Coordinates of C-alpha atoms in Angstrom, one line a residue:
X1 CA 158.9 137.8 24.6
X2 CA 157.9 137.8 28.0
X3 CA 157.6 141.9 27.6
X4 CA 155.5 141.5 24.4
X5 CA 153.4 139.9 27.0
X6 CA 153.6 143.0 30.1
X7 CA 153.7 145.2 26.8
X8 CA 150.4 144.7 25.1
X9 CA 148.0 144.2 27.8
X10 CA 149.8 147.5 29.3
X11 CA 148.6 148.4 25.5
X12 CA 145.2 146.6 25.7
X13 CA 145.2 148.6 29.4
X14 CA 145.3 151.8 28.7
X15 CA 144.1 152.0 26.0
X16 CA 140.2 151.0 28.2
X17 CA 141.4 153.1 30.3
X18 CA 140.8 156.4 28.1
X19 CA 138.0 153.7 26.4
X20 CA 135.7 154.1 30.1
X21 CA 136.6 157.5 30.4
X22 CA 135.2 159.2 27.1
X23 CA 132.3 156.8 26.3
X24 CA 131.3 156.4 29.8
X25 CA 132.0 159.1 31.7
X26 CA 132.2 161.9 29.6
X27 CA 129.7 160.9 25.9
X28 CA 127.2 158.6 28.0
X29 CA 127.7 160.9 31.4
X30 CA 127.4 158.2 33.8
X31 CA 129.9 160.8 35.9
X32 CA 127.9 164.2 35.7
X33 CA 131.1 165.1 37.7
X34 CA 133.0 165.2 34.9
X35 CA 131.0 168.1 33.1
X36 CA 130.8 169.4 36.5
X37 CA 134.7 169.3 36.0
X38 CA 134.4 171.1 32.5
X39 CA 132.0 173.6 33.7
X40 CA 134.0 174.7 36.4
X41 CA 137.0 175.0 34.6
X42 CA 135.4 176.1 31.5
X43 CA 132.0 177.8 31.9
X44 CA 128.7 176.0 32.3
X45 CA 127.6 177.1 29.5
X46 CA 129.4 175.1 26.8
X47 CA 129.7 172.0 30.1
X48 CA 127.4 169.7 28.3
X49 CA 128.9 170.1 24.7
X50 CA 133.1 170.7 25.9
X51 CA 132.9 167.3 28.1
X52 CA 131.0 166.0 25.1
X53 CA 133.6 166.8 22.6
X54 CA 136.9 165.8 25.4
X55 CA 135.0 162.2 25.7
X56 CA 135.0 161.6 21.8
X57 CA 138.7 163.0 21.5
X58 CA 139.5 160.3 24.3
X59 CA 138.2 157.7 22.8
X60 CA 139.6 158.8 19.8
X61 CA 142.5 158.4 22.1
X62 CA 142.1 154.7 22.7
X63 CA 141.3 154.1 19.0
X64 CA 145.0 155.2 18.2
X65 CA 146.5 153.6 21.4
X66 CA 144.3 149.9 19.9
X67 CA 145.9 150.6 17.1
X68 CA 150.1 151.3 17.9
X69 CA 150.2 153.7 15.4
X70 CA 153.1 155.9 15.4
X71 CA 153.0 155.1 19.3
X72 CA 156.2 156.7 20.7
X73 CA 153.6 160.0 19.6
X74 CA 151.0 158.9 20.8
X75 CA 152.7 158.3 24.1
X76 CA 154.6 162.1 24.7
X77 CA 151.1 162.7 23.7
X78 CA 149.5 160.6 26.6
X79 CA 151.4 162.2 29.1
X80 CA 150.9 165.7 28.1
X81 CA 147.6 165.2 28.4
X82 CA 147.7 163.5 31.6
X83 CA 150.1 166.7 32.8
X84 CA 147.6 169.4 31.8
X85 CA 144.9 168.5 32.8
X86 CA 145.5 167.5 36.0
X87 CA 147.7 169.8 36.6
X88 CA 144.1 172.8 35.7
X89 CA 142.2 170.2 38.1
X90 CA 144.8 169.9 41.2
X91 CA 144.7 173.9 41.1
X92 CA 141.1 174.7 40.0
X93 CA 139.3 172.1 40.9
X94 CA 140.3 169.9 43.8
X95 CA 137.1 169.2 45.2
X96 CA 135.3 167.5 42.7
X97 CA 137.8 165.5 41.8
X98 CA 137.4 161.3 42.5
X99 CA 140.0 161.2 45.4
X100 CA 140.7 165.5 46.0
X101 CA 144.7 166.6 45.8
X102 CA 145.4 162.2 45.8
X103 CA 144.3 162.9 42.0
X104 CA 147.5 163.7 41.6
X105 CA 149.5 160.3 42.8
X106 CA 147.2 158.1 40.2
X107 CA 147.6 161.0 36.7
X108 CA 151.4 160.5 37.6
X109 CA 151.2 156.7 38.2
X110 CA 149.5 156.1 34.1
X111 CA 151.8 158.7 33.2
X112 CA 154.6 156.1 34.8
X113 CA 152.4 152.9 32.8
X114 CA 152.4 155.1 29.7
X115 CA 156.4 155.7 29.6
X116 CA 156.9 151.9 31.5
X117 CA 154.7 151.5 28.6
X118 CA 156.6 152.5 25.4
X119 CA 160.2 153.2 26.4
X120 CA 160.9 150.3 28.1
X121 CA 159.0 147.8 27.4
X122 CA 157.7 148.3 23.2
X123 CA 160.5 148.3 21.9
X124 CA 159.9 147.4 17.6
X125 CA 159.4 151.4 17.7
X126 CA 162.2 153.1 16.2
X127 CA 163.6 155.8 18.9
X128 CA 161.7 158.6 17.0
X129 CA 158.8 160.0 17.4
X130 CA 157.4 159.2 14.2

């Protein structure tokens, strides 16, 4: 019973992380640093539309997390996206990250929480990814 409650709390928290980053930081541009990061990595000419697209994708990820649909596949994709995104940022734009290269520690913690939540706490899913 306790695992189920913790799973629900962590699932909502993970979804809120995606929602806040997508909606507040990127779509509403309340944290302009995100557009600067995208501009430095992918080019300033495309920074605004790409940041908006990334933000919308993060909102979709949040909705997916909240629904619980194919949650194992969702967790694997979250882990892959966070790993790739943070690896690129670590190498290319560490000066624009909120905590610099220390951001990677927080990314690893988020990855660990997602993994723990899905592959240890969430016993209602099967052993397949889909």
